[in-house]
Short mmCIF file of C-alpha atoms and ligand atoms in Angstrom, two decimals:
data_model
loop_
_atom_site.label_atom_id
_atom_site.label_comp_id
_atom_site.label_asym_id
_atom_site.label_seq_id
_atom_site.Cartn_x
_atom_site.Cartn_y
_atom_site.Cartn_z
CA MET P 1 -20.41 -7.81 -15.20
CA GLU P 2 -18.95 -8.57 -18.62
CA ASP P 3 -17.32 -5.17 -18.74
CA ASN P 4 -15.48 -5.57 -15.55
CA LEU P 5 -11.77 -5.34 -15.19
CA LEU P 6 -11.48 -8.50 -13.25
CA ALA P 7 -14.38 -10.18 -14.95
CA SER P 8 -12.72 -10.41 -18.30
CA ALA P 9 -11.72 -13.97 -18.91
CA SER P 10 -10.35 -13.60 -22.40
CA SER P 11 -7.04 -12.01 -23.15
CA THR P 12 -8.46 -9.49 -25.57
CA ASP P 13 -11.15 -8.16 -23.31
CA ARG P 14 -9.32 -5.78 -21.01
CA GLY P 15 -12.53 -4.55 -19.45
CA SER P 16 -13.26 -1.34 -17.61
CA TRP P 17 -14.66 -0.18 -14.32
CA ASN P 18 -18.41 -0.23 -13.74
CA SER P 19 -18.66 3.29 -12.54
CA LYS P 20 -16.68 6.21 -11.28
CA LEU P 21 -17.09 4.85 -7.81
CA GLY P 22 -15.72 1.55 -9.09
CA PHE P 23 -12.37 3.06 -9.94
CA ILE P 24 -12.12 5.18 -6.80
CA LEU P 25 -13.02 2.23 -4.63
CA ALA P 26 -10.58 -0.09 -6.34
CA ALA P 27 -7.77 2.47 -6.20
CA ALA P 28 -8.53 3.30 -2.57
CA GLY P 29 -8.73 -0.43 -1.88
CA SER P 30 -5.30 -0.82 -3.41
CA ALA P 31 -3.89 2.03 -1.34
CA VAL P 32 -5.44 1.15 2.00
CA GLY P 33 -3.87 -2.00 3.34
CA LEU P 34 -1.04 -3.26 5.48
CA GLY P 35 0.90 -0.13 4.57
CA ASN P 36 -1.47 1.92 6.70
CA ILE P 37 -1.88 -0.35 9.69
CA TRP P 38 1.31 -2.38 9.77
CA GLY P 39 3.83 -0.20 7.91
CA PHE P 40 2.99 3.32 8.98
CA PRO P 41 2.76 2.95 12.80
CA THR P 42 5.89 0.79 12.80
CA GLN P 43 7.79 3.44 10.87
CA VAL P 44 6.51 6.16 13.19
CA ALA P 45 7.72 4.21 16.21
CA ASP P 46 11.04 3.47 14.56
CA ASN P 47 11.71 7.01 13.33
CA GLY P 48 11.01 9.52 16.04
CA GLY P 49 7.21 9.74 16.28
CA ALA P 50 5.66 13.04 15.25
CA ALA P 51 8.72 14.15 13.28
CA PHE P 52 8.14 11.17 10.98
CA LEU P 53 4.41 11.92 10.77
CA ILE P 54 5.09 15.45 9.52
CA ILE P 55 7.57 14.39 6.84
CA TYR P 56 5.25 11.57 5.82
CA LEU P 57 2.37 14.02 5.35
CA LEU P 58 4.60 16.24 3.24
CA THR P 59 5.91 13.42 1.06
CA SER P 60 2.39 12.01 0.58
CA PHE P 61 0.71 15.25 -0.43
CA LEU P 62 3.56 17.07 -2.19
CA ILE P 63 5.27 14.13 -3.91
CA GLY P 64 2.82 11.21 -3.80
CA PHE P 65 -0.30 13.01 -4.99
CA PRO P 66 1.27 14.56 -8.14
CA VAL P 67 2.85 11.21 -9.03
CA MET P 68 -0.49 9.47 -8.53
CA VAL P 69 -2.14 11.87 -11.00
CA ALA P 70 0.74 11.15 -13.40
CA GLU P 71 0.35 7.37 -13.18
CA ILE P 72 -3.42 7.35 -13.63
CA THR P 73 -3.11 9.71 -16.61
CA ILE P 74 -0.50 7.54 -18.35
CA GLY P 75 -2.72 4.51 -17.76
CA ARG P 76 -5.89 6.06 -19.09
CA LYS P 77 -4.19 7.63 -22.10
CA THR P 78 -2.68 4.35 -23.26
CA GLY P 79 -5.07 1.75 -21.87
CA LYS P 80 -2.02 -0.42 -21.23
CA ASN P 81 0.04 -2.17 -18.55
CA PRO P 82 3.13 -0.26 -17.33
CA VAL P 83 5.49 -1.68 -19.97
CA GLY P 84 3.03 -1.27 -22.84
CA ALA P 85 2.15 2.23 -21.68
CA PHE P 86 5.72 3.50 -21.94
CA LYS P 87 6.09 1.81 -25.32
CA ALA P 88 2.91 3.49 -26.55
CA LEU P 89 3.94 7.01 -25.55
CA SER P 90 7.52 7.13 -26.78
CA SER P 91 10.01 5.37 -28.97
CA SER P 92 12.45 5.25 -26.07
CA LYS P 93 14.01 1.87 -25.42
CA PHE P 94 14.71 2.79 -21.81
CA PHE P 95 11.30 3.67 -20.42
CA PRO P 96 9.63 0.31 -21.07
CA LEU P 97 12.36 -1.02 -18.77
CA VAL P 98 11.08 1.36 -16.11
CA GLY P 99 7.70 -0.33 -16.53
CA LEU P 100 9.38 -3.69 -16.25
CA TRP P 101 11.14 -2.62 -13.06
CA GLY P 102 7.68 -1.72 -11.73
CA VAL P 103 6.42 -5.20 -12.59
CA ILE P 104 9.40 -6.72 -10.76
CA CYS P 105 8.85 -4.52 -7.68
CA GLY P 106 5.18 -5.56 -7.68
CA VAL P 107 6.12 -9.24 -7.79
CA MET P 108 8.65 -8.95 -4.97
CA ILE P 109 6.42 -6.78 -2.77
CA LEU P 110 3.53 -9.20 -3.23
CA SER P 111 5.75 -12.10 -2.18
CA PHE P 112 6.30 -10.72 1.33
CA TYR P 113 2.95 -8.95 1.53
CA THR P 114 1.06 -12.26 1.44
CA VAL P 115 3.04 -13.54 4.43
CA ILE P 116 2.17 -10.48 6.52
CA ALA P 117 -1.43 -10.56 5.28
CA GLY P 118 -1.48 -14.19 6.42
CA TRP P 119 -0.49 -13.07 9.91
CA ALA P 120 -3.33 -10.54 9.99
CA PHE P 121 -5.79 -13.19 8.83
CA GLY P 122 -4.45 -15.68 11.35
CA TYR P 123 -4.94 -13.23 14.19
CA ALA P 124 -8.69 -13.03 13.51
CA PHE P 125 -8.75 -16.75 14.36
CA GLU P 126 -6.41 -16.32 17.28
CA GLU P 127 -8.99 -14.12 18.96
CA ILE P 128 -11.69 -16.73 18.41
CA PHE P 129 -9.57 -19.71 19.51
CA TYR P 130 -8.46 -17.82 22.56
CA THR P 131 -12.07 -17.09 23.61
CA ILE P 132 -13.44 -20.56 23.11
CA GLY P 133 -10.60 -22.05 25.10
CA LEU P 134 -8.63 -23.60 22.22
CA ASP P 135 -5.47 -22.26 23.73
CA GLN P 136 -3.11 -24.50 21.81
CA ALA P 137 -4.64 -23.56 18.48
CA ALA P 138 -4.47 -19.90 19.49
CA VAL P 139 -0.78 -20.21 20.30
CA TRP P 140 -0.14 -22.06 17.01
CA ILE P 141 -1.87 -19.54 14.78
CA GLN P 142 -0.32 -16.49 16.42
CA ASP P 143 3.23 -17.80 16.16
CA VAL P 144 4.74 -15.62 13.45
CA GLY P 145 7.94 -17.65 13.67
CA ASN P 146 6.26 -20.90 12.65
CA GLY P 147 7.35 -21.39 9.04
CA SER P 148 4.90 -24.07 7.94
CA LYS P 149 1.98 -22.23 9.50
CA ASN P 150 3.11 -19.00 7.81
CA ALA P 151 3.36 -20.86 4.51
CA LEU P 152 -0.13 -22.29 4.89
CA VAL P 153 -1.90 -18.99 5.59
CA ALA P 154 0.14 -17.16 2.94
CA ALA P 155 -0.96 -19.82 0.43
CA VAL P 156 -4.60 -19.37 1.41
CA PHE P 157 -4.22 -15.65 0.91
CA MET P 158 -2.54 -16.01 -2.47
CA LEU P 159 -5.17 -18.47 -3.71
CA ALA P 160 -7.91 -16.01 -2.74
CA THR P 161 -6.08 -13.28 -4.67
CA ILE P 162 -5.67 -15.46 -7.77
CA LYS P 163 -9.32 -16.51 -7.62
CA ILE P 164 -10.46 -12.91 -7.57
CA ILE P 165 -8.15 -11.90 -10.41
CA THR P 166 -9.39 -14.75 -12.59
CA GLY P 167 -12.92 -15.11 -11.35
CA GLY P 168 -14.45 -11.78 -12.10
CA VAL P 169 -15.81 -10.60 -8.82
CA SER P 170 -14.84 -7.00 -9.23
CA GLU P 171 -18.33 -6.00 -8.19
CA GLY P 172 -17.64 -7.91 -5.03
CA ILE P 173 -14.41 -5.99 -4.50
CA GLU P 174 -16.14 -2.69 -5.04
CA ARG P 175 -18.80 -3.64 -2.55
CA ALA P 176 -16.31 -5.06 -0.06
CA THR P 177 -14.24 -1.88 -0.21
CA LYS P 178 -17.31 0.29 0.15
CA THR P 179 -18.26 -1.47 3.39
CA MET P 180 -14.75 -2.18 4.61
CA MET P 181 -13.47 1.38 4.66
CA PRO P 182 -16.20 3.05 6.76
CA LEU P 183 -16.21 0.04 9.09
CA LEU P 184 -12.46 0.16 9.47
CA ILE P 185 -12.61 3.87 10.25
CA GLY P 186 -15.42 3.19 12.75
CA VAL P 187 -13.50 0.44 14.57
CA LEU P 188 -10.35 2.57 14.60
CA LEU P 189 -12.22 5.52 16.11
CA ILE P 190 -13.85 3.45 18.86
CA MET P 191 -10.54 1.80 19.71
CA ILE P 192 -8.78 5.17 19.76
CA ILE P 193 -11.30 6.49 22.27
CA TYR P 194 -10.86 3.38 24.41
CA VAL P 195 -7.09 3.67 24.38
CA LEU P 196 -7.10 7.37 25.15
CA PHE P 197 -9.01 6.68 28.35
CA GLN P 198 -6.41 4.22 29.59
CA PRO P 199 -3.95 5.61 32.10
CA GLY P 200 -0.51 5.78 30.53
CA SER P 201 -1.58 6.42 26.95
CA SER P 202 -0.76 10.13 27.07
CA GLU P 203 2.94 9.40 26.65
CA GLY P 204 2.09 7.80 23.32
CA ILE P 205 -0.05 10.72 22.21
CA VAL P 206 2.79 13.10 22.94
CA ALA P 207 5.25 10.92 21.03
CA TYR P 208 2.86 10.77 18.06
CA LEU P 209 1.77 14.39 17.90
CA LEU P 210 4.50 16.54 19.42
CA PRO P 211 7.38 16.70 16.97
CA ASP P 212 11.01 16.81 17.93
CA PHE P 213 12.42 18.37 14.78
CA SER P 214 15.96 17.47 15.71
CA LEU P 215 15.09 13.87 14.83
CA ILE P 216 14.63 14.70 11.14
CA ASP P 217 17.59 13.30 9.23
CA SER P 218 18.18 11.71 5.86
CA ASP P 219 17.33 8.28 7.20
CA LEU P 220 13.93 9.50 8.38
CA ILE P 221 13.18 11.28 5.09
CA PHE P 222 14.18 8.18 3.13
CA SER P 223 11.84 6.02 5.20
CA ALA P 224 8.98 8.52 4.94
CA MET P 225 9.33 8.76 1.16
CA GLY P 226 9.32 4.96 0.82
CA GLN P 227 6.36 4.67 3.15
CA SER P 228 4.35 7.25 1.17
CA PHE P 229 4.99 5.46 -2.11
CA PHE P 230 4.17 2.07 -0.64
CA SER P 231 1.02 3.23 1.10
CA LEU P 232 -0.29 5.13 -1.92
CA SER P 233 0.53 2.16 -4.23
CA LEU P 234 2.84 4.32 -6.34
CA GLY P 235 5.99 3.90 -8.36
CA MET P 236 5.40 0.43 -9.78
CA GLY P 237 2.54 1.02 -12.17
CA ALA P 238 -0.35 -0.31 -10.11
CA LEU P 239 -2.18 2.92 -10.79
CA ILE P 240 -1.08 2.96 -14.44
CA THR P 241 -2.77 -0.42 -14.68
CA TYR P 242 -5.90 0.64 -12.77
CA GLY P 243 -5.99 3.90 -14.77
CA SER P 244 -5.97 1.86 -17.97
CA TYR P 245 -9.47 0.65 -17.12
CA LEU P 246 -10.75 4.15 -16.36
CA SER P 247 -13.29 5.88 -18.58
CA LYS P 248 -12.70 9.26 -20.21
CA LYS P 249 -15.58 10.71 -18.24
CA GLU P 250 -13.76 10.71 -14.95
CA ASN P 251 -11.91 13.58 -13.32
CA ILE P 252 -8.42 12.22 -12.61
CA PRO P 253 -7.08 14.87 -10.17
CA GLN P 254 -10.27 14.65 -8.15
CA ALA P 255 -10.15 10.85 -7.96
CA ALA P 256 -6.45 10.96 -6.98
CA ALA P 257 -7.18 13.56 -4.29
CA PHE P 258 -9.84 11.36 -2.80
CA VAL P 259 -7.60 8.28 -2.77
CA THR P 260 -4.70 10.22 -1.22
CA LEU P 261 -6.89 11.72 1.50
CA ALA P 262 -8.52 8.39 2.34
CA ASP P 263 -5.18 6.61 2.51
CA VAL P 264 -3.35 9.22 4.57
CA GLY P 265 -6.40 9.67 6.82
CA ILE P 266 -6.58 5.96 7.63
CA ALA P 267 -2.83 5.81 8.27
CA PHE P 268 -3.11 8.78 10.62
CA LEU P 269 -5.91 7.09 12.58
CA ALA P 270 -3.98 3.82 12.75
CA GLY P 271 -1.06 5.72 14.26
CA LEU P 272 -3.33 7.39 16.76
CA LEU P 273 -4.41 3.95 17.92
CA ILE P 274 -1.21 1.96 17.72
CA ILE P 275 1.41 4.38 19.06
CA PRO P 276 -0.43 5.00 22.37
CA ALA P 277 -1.26 1.27 22.49
CA MET P 278 2.45 0.54 22.25
CA TYR P 279 3.22 2.70 25.24
CA LEU P 280 0.37 1.04 27.13
CA ALA P 281 1.72 -2.39 26.30
CA GLN P 282 5.15 -1.28 27.40
CA SER P 283 3.85 -0.06 30.75
CA ASN P 284 2.22 -3.51 31.07
CA GLY P 285 5.58 -5.18 30.69
CA VAL P 286 5.63 -5.97 26.96
CA GLU P 287 9.06 -5.25 25.57
CA ILE P 288 8.80 -2.78 22.70
CA PHE P 289 11.95 -0.69 22.63
CA LYS P 290 15.55 -1.71 23.19
CA ASP P 291 17.65 0.40 25.57
CA SER P 292 19.00 2.18 22.51
CA GLY P 293 15.47 3.38 21.73
CA GLN P 294 15.13 1.12 18.69
CA LEU P 295 12.25 -1.28 18.22
CA ILE P 296 12.85 -4.85 19.35
CA ASP P 297 11.15 -6.41 16.34
CA SER P 298 9.66 -3.97 13.89
CA THR P 299 8.25 -6.59 11.49
CA THR P 300 5.91 -8.12 14.01
CA LEU P 301 5.38 -5.19 16.40
CA VAL P 302 1.80 -4.45 15.41
CA PHE P 303 0.89 -8.11 15.84
CA THR P 304 2.18 -8.03 19.41
CA VAL P 305 0.65 -4.76 20.47
CA LEU P 306 -2.85 -5.08 19.05
CA PRO P 307 -3.77 -8.54 20.34
CA ALA P 308 -2.47 -7.50 23.78
CA LEU P 309 -4.82 -4.53 23.60
CA PHE P 310 -7.82 -6.62 22.53
CA HIS P 311 -7.16 -9.19 25.23
CA SER P 312 -7.05 -6.44 27.85
CA MET P 313 -10.62 -5.47 26.93
CA GLY P 314 -12.24 -8.75 27.95
CA THR P 315 -15.11 -10.25 25.94
CA ILE P 316 -15.84 -7.10 24.00
CA GLY P 317 -12.20 -7.14 22.97
CA VAL P 318 -12.78 -10.40 21.12
CA ILE P 319 -15.49 -8.83 19.01
CA PHE P 320 -13.27 -5.88 18.25
CA GLY P 321 -10.27 -8.09 17.65
CA VAL P 322 -12.01 -10.41 15.21
CA THR P 323 -13.67 -7.52 13.39
CA PHE P 324 -10.45 -5.56 13.22
CA PHE P 325 -8.32 -8.39 11.86
CA LEU P 326 -10.97 -9.46 9.36
CA LEU P 327 -11.25 -5.89 8.09
CA LEU P 328 -7.48 -5.69 7.89
CA SER P 329 -7.45 -8.94 5.89
CA ILE P 330 -10.00 -7.54 3.43
CA ALA P 331 -7.98 -4.33 3.18
CA ALA P 332 -4.88 -6.42 2.48
CA LEU P 333 -6.76 -8.49 -0.11
CA THR P 334 -7.83 -5.43 -2.10
CA SER P 335 -4.14 -4.48 -2.13
CA THR P 336 -2.79 -7.91 -3.14
CA ILE P 337 -5.28 -7.89 -6.00
CA SER P 338 -3.78 -4.67 -7.35
CA LEU P 339 -0.26 -6.03 -6.87
CA LEU P 340 -1.01 -9.20 -8.83
CA GLU P 341 -2.99 -7.33 -11.49
CA VAL P 342 0.17 -5.52 -12.63
CA PRO P 343 2.23 -8.54 -13.79
CA VAL P 344 -0.94 -10.30 -14.95
CA SER P 345 -2.03 -7.42 -17.20
CA TYR P 346 1.54 -7.20 -18.48
CA ALA P 347 1.50 -10.86 -19.50
CA ILE P 348 -1.97 -10.54 -21.04
CA ASP P 349 -1.10 -7.45 -23.10
CA GLU P 350 2.46 -8.22 -24.11
CA TYR P 351 2.48 -12.01 -24.44
CA ASN P 352 -1.12 -12.54 -25.38
CA VAL P 353 -1.85 -15.18 -22.76
CA THR P 354 -5.27 -15.60 -21.22
CA ARG P 355 -6.11 -13.93 -17.94
CA LYS P 356 -6.62 -17.27 -16.29
CA LYS P 357 -3.32 -18.77 -17.33
CA SER P 358 -1.45 -15.59 -16.57
CA ALA P 359 -2.95 -15.20 -13.08
CA TRP P 360 -2.29 -18.83 -12.09
CA THR P 361 1.25 -19.01 -13.44
CA ILE P 362 2.38 -15.69 -12.03
CA GLY P 363 0.44 -16.06 -8.78
CA LEU P 364 1.90 -19.49 -8.05
CA GLY P 365 5.36 -18.30 -9.06
CA ILE P 366 5.15 -15.47 -6.54
CA LEU P 367 3.81 -17.89 -3.95
CA ALA P 368 7.03 -19.89 -4.35
CA ILE P 369 8.98 -16.82 -3.19
CA SER P 370 6.48 -16.31 -0.35
CA MET P 371 7.25 -19.84 0.83
CA VAL P 372 10.87 -18.84 1.41
CA ILE P 373 9.79 -15.73 3.31
CA ALA P 374 7.35 -17.75 5.39
CA PHE P 375 10.33 -19.59 6.84
CA ARG P 376 12.61 -16.56 6.89
CA PRO P 377 10.48 -13.52 7.83
CA ASP P 378 13.72 -11.70 8.60
CA PHE P 379 14.19 -11.35 4.81
CA ILE P 380 11.25 -8.93 4.76
CA ASP P 381 13.46 -6.06 5.94
CA TYR P 382 15.75 -6.48 2.93
CA PHE P 383 12.86 -6.73 0.48
CA VAL P 384 11.41 -3.55 1.96
CA ILE P 385 14.67 -1.64 1.49
CA VAL P 386 15.30 -2.75 -2.11
CA PHE P 387 11.85 -2.98 -3.69
CA ASN P 388 9.90 -0.59 -1.52
CA ASN P 389 12.12 2.15 -0.11
CA ILE P 390 14.43 2.34 -3.13
CA GLY P 391 12.40 0.68 -5.89
CA LEU P 392 9.16 2.62 -5.61
CA PRO P 393 10.55 6.17 -5.26
CA ALA P 394 13.00 5.40 -8.08
CA GLY P 395 10.02 4.36 -10.19
CA GLY P 396 8.20 7.56 -9.21
CA PHE P 397 11.25 9.60 -10.15
CA LEU P 398 11.43 8.04 -13.62
CA ILE P 399 7.67 8.38 -14.17
CA SER P 400 7.93 12.11 -13.35
CA VAL P 401 10.92 12.53 -15.65
CA PHE P 402 9.07 10.69 -18.39
CA ILE P 403 6.01 12.93 -18.22
CA ALA P 404 8.01 16.12 -17.75
CA TYR P 405 10.61 15.66 -20.46
CA ILE P 406 9.46 12.94 -22.86
CA TRP P 407 5.69 12.83 -23.07
CA LYS P 408 5.32 16.44 -21.77
CA THR P 409 2.96 17.80 -19.15
CA ASP P 410 0.80 19.59 -21.75
CA ASN P 411 -0.13 16.27 -23.30
CA ALA P 412 -0.90 14.88 -19.87
CA LEU P 413 -3.11 17.87 -19.07
CA GLU P 414 -4.86 17.38 -22.40
CA GLU P 415 -5.64 13.79 -21.40
CA MET P 416 -6.87 15.00 -18.01
CA SER P 417 -9.20 17.52 -19.66
CA HIS P 418 -11.49 14.56 -20.42
CA GLY P 419 -13.59 14.54 -17.29
CA PHE P 420 -12.18 17.86 -16.06
CA ALA P 421 -13.54 20.41 -18.51
CA GLY P 422 -12.05 23.66 -17.21
CA ILE P 423 -8.62 22.21 -16.48
CA LYS P 424 -6.69 24.58 -18.75
CA GLU P 425 -7.78 27.61 -16.71
CA SER P 426 -7.50 25.89 -13.35
CA LEU P 427 -4.89 26.42 -10.68
CA PHE P 428 -4.15 22.71 -10.95
CA ALA P 429 -2.85 23.17 -14.51
CA LYS P 430 -0.38 25.77 -13.25
CA VAL P 431 0.84 23.97 -10.17
CA TRP P 432 0.94 20.28 -11.11
CA PRO P 433 3.49 20.68 -13.96
CA VAL P 434 5.86 22.51 -11.59
CA PHE P 435 5.69 19.58 -9.20
CA ILE P 436 6.16 16.95 -11.90
CA LYS P 437 8.99 18.78 -13.65
CA TYR P 438 10.99 20.00 -10.66
CA ILE P 439 9.76 19.33 -7.16
CA CYS P 440 8.97 15.59 -7.37
CA PRO P 441 12.03 14.44 -9.32
CA LEU P 442 14.43 16.63 -7.36
CA ALA P 443 13.01 15.70 -3.96
CA ILE P 444 13.10 11.99 -4.80
CA LEU P 445 16.57 12.20 -6.28
CA TYR P 446 17.83 14.08 -3.25
CA THR P 447 16.35 11.46 -0.93
CA LEU P 448 17.86 8.57 -2.86
CA ILE P 449 21.29 10.19 -3.01
CA GLN P 450 21.19 10.93 0.71
CA MET P 451 20.39 7.30 1.22
CA ILE P 452 23.69 6.28 -0.30
CA GLY P 453 25.25 7.99 2.72
CA ILE P 454 23.14 5.89 5.07
CA PHE P 455 24.44 2.53 3.93
N1 LIG Y 501 -0.67 0.37 -0.84
C1 LIG Y 501 -0.71 -0.95 -0.33
C2 LIG Y 501 -0.76 -0.88 1.19
O1 LIG Y 501 -0.65 0.16 1.76
C3 LIG Y 501 0.44 -1.79 -0.82
C4 LIG Y 501 0.70 -1.67 -2.28
C5 LIG Y 501 1.92 -1.18 -2.75
C6 LIG Y 501 -0.28 -2.01 -3.22
C7 LIG Y 501 2.18 -1.01 -4.10
C8 LIG Y 501 -0.04 -1.88 -4.59
C9 LIG Y 501 1.18 -1.37 -5.02
O2 LIG Y 501 -0.88 -1.87 1.85
#
């Protein structure tokens, strides 16, 4: 327990993961979260269905995966937070600022993430209140427009995150993730089967799986790139930080491949449930799309569609609803932990404060921003554009450029050879540098430049 990342109470003890599984579980726990179940299906619905899915798969595997390997390698090599890591590997004055930008993106993303996580958590109770006849309480807790209620649940969520970061229950997180992920996949699969048997769901399946390539434009690519970075927890140093606790024995490309597959797989399943469920809800009179084909309210869409689905299932729906929203809350918690860990480890390393003080000060500071968002959830869209869709890919671009042209891919491969003995002769060693030097930075740059045309 003493060795744990999150168990370390003193500022000097940075800690490390218990086991290989510990890192993979924590990284997968960071990746799997609201991005998969709230973000991804909403983006699919908003951006032309299957066409978005295809571009998202490409950006996740071809851009996200190589950047993930890059981040973990920088973290393990230096054993530092994102700012410290760039300082350790070069004398550049600029790149530590890239780390700092990552810290800022993490702070801002966490501030809206807790509000949405609060909604997910609240909906677990909504299902219960609704069943036991506490209709008023059910209406209160499901009202995403109720500012003080939003503030309350967001605060509960943030306090839980701070407690875990200070309290040293990383074993608990590892265990929670280990149970949460198979359960989540199980619930998703059962729900998918249920939905597919409902008349009217086929329209949704077609929209999700049959691409209309004419819908692919720069706006769609920009959204897919941002979604991949967000969902894989990339571009802001979360995986530099988690990599800094990783032992030299582990195989980095293999761990990154597992995390990418788990994350993309769960997003795919969530889409397979939620897109058909949206069409079902629409045929039942719930308003989803405007006449123009755009979503009526993308931020809260998933929280309209899913409860409607659970309610339509009768008593069994309550069990599924409660289980689903509790699992989603745990998934969100393992992500908020990684978001808060970034600024906290930065403060610990660079300003020599204790873990406890750092977690409370930063956590409560971020909660203050969440309070504003609780009352103005419409701000979320702007935060997503700046810190997620622009901020994270921009971070990924600079991380790639850093490895390719400052630290050099050979040095990174050398670091990866710990835990991956035959790396020098492997296909990976030939392909990955090409991605990091050319494909990732150029693809991201192209996407960001195209975006200028969108606004
Ligand atoms: N990947 C998380 C999710 O999908 C969100 C996240 C983004 C976590 C960036 C850490 C860093 O919900």
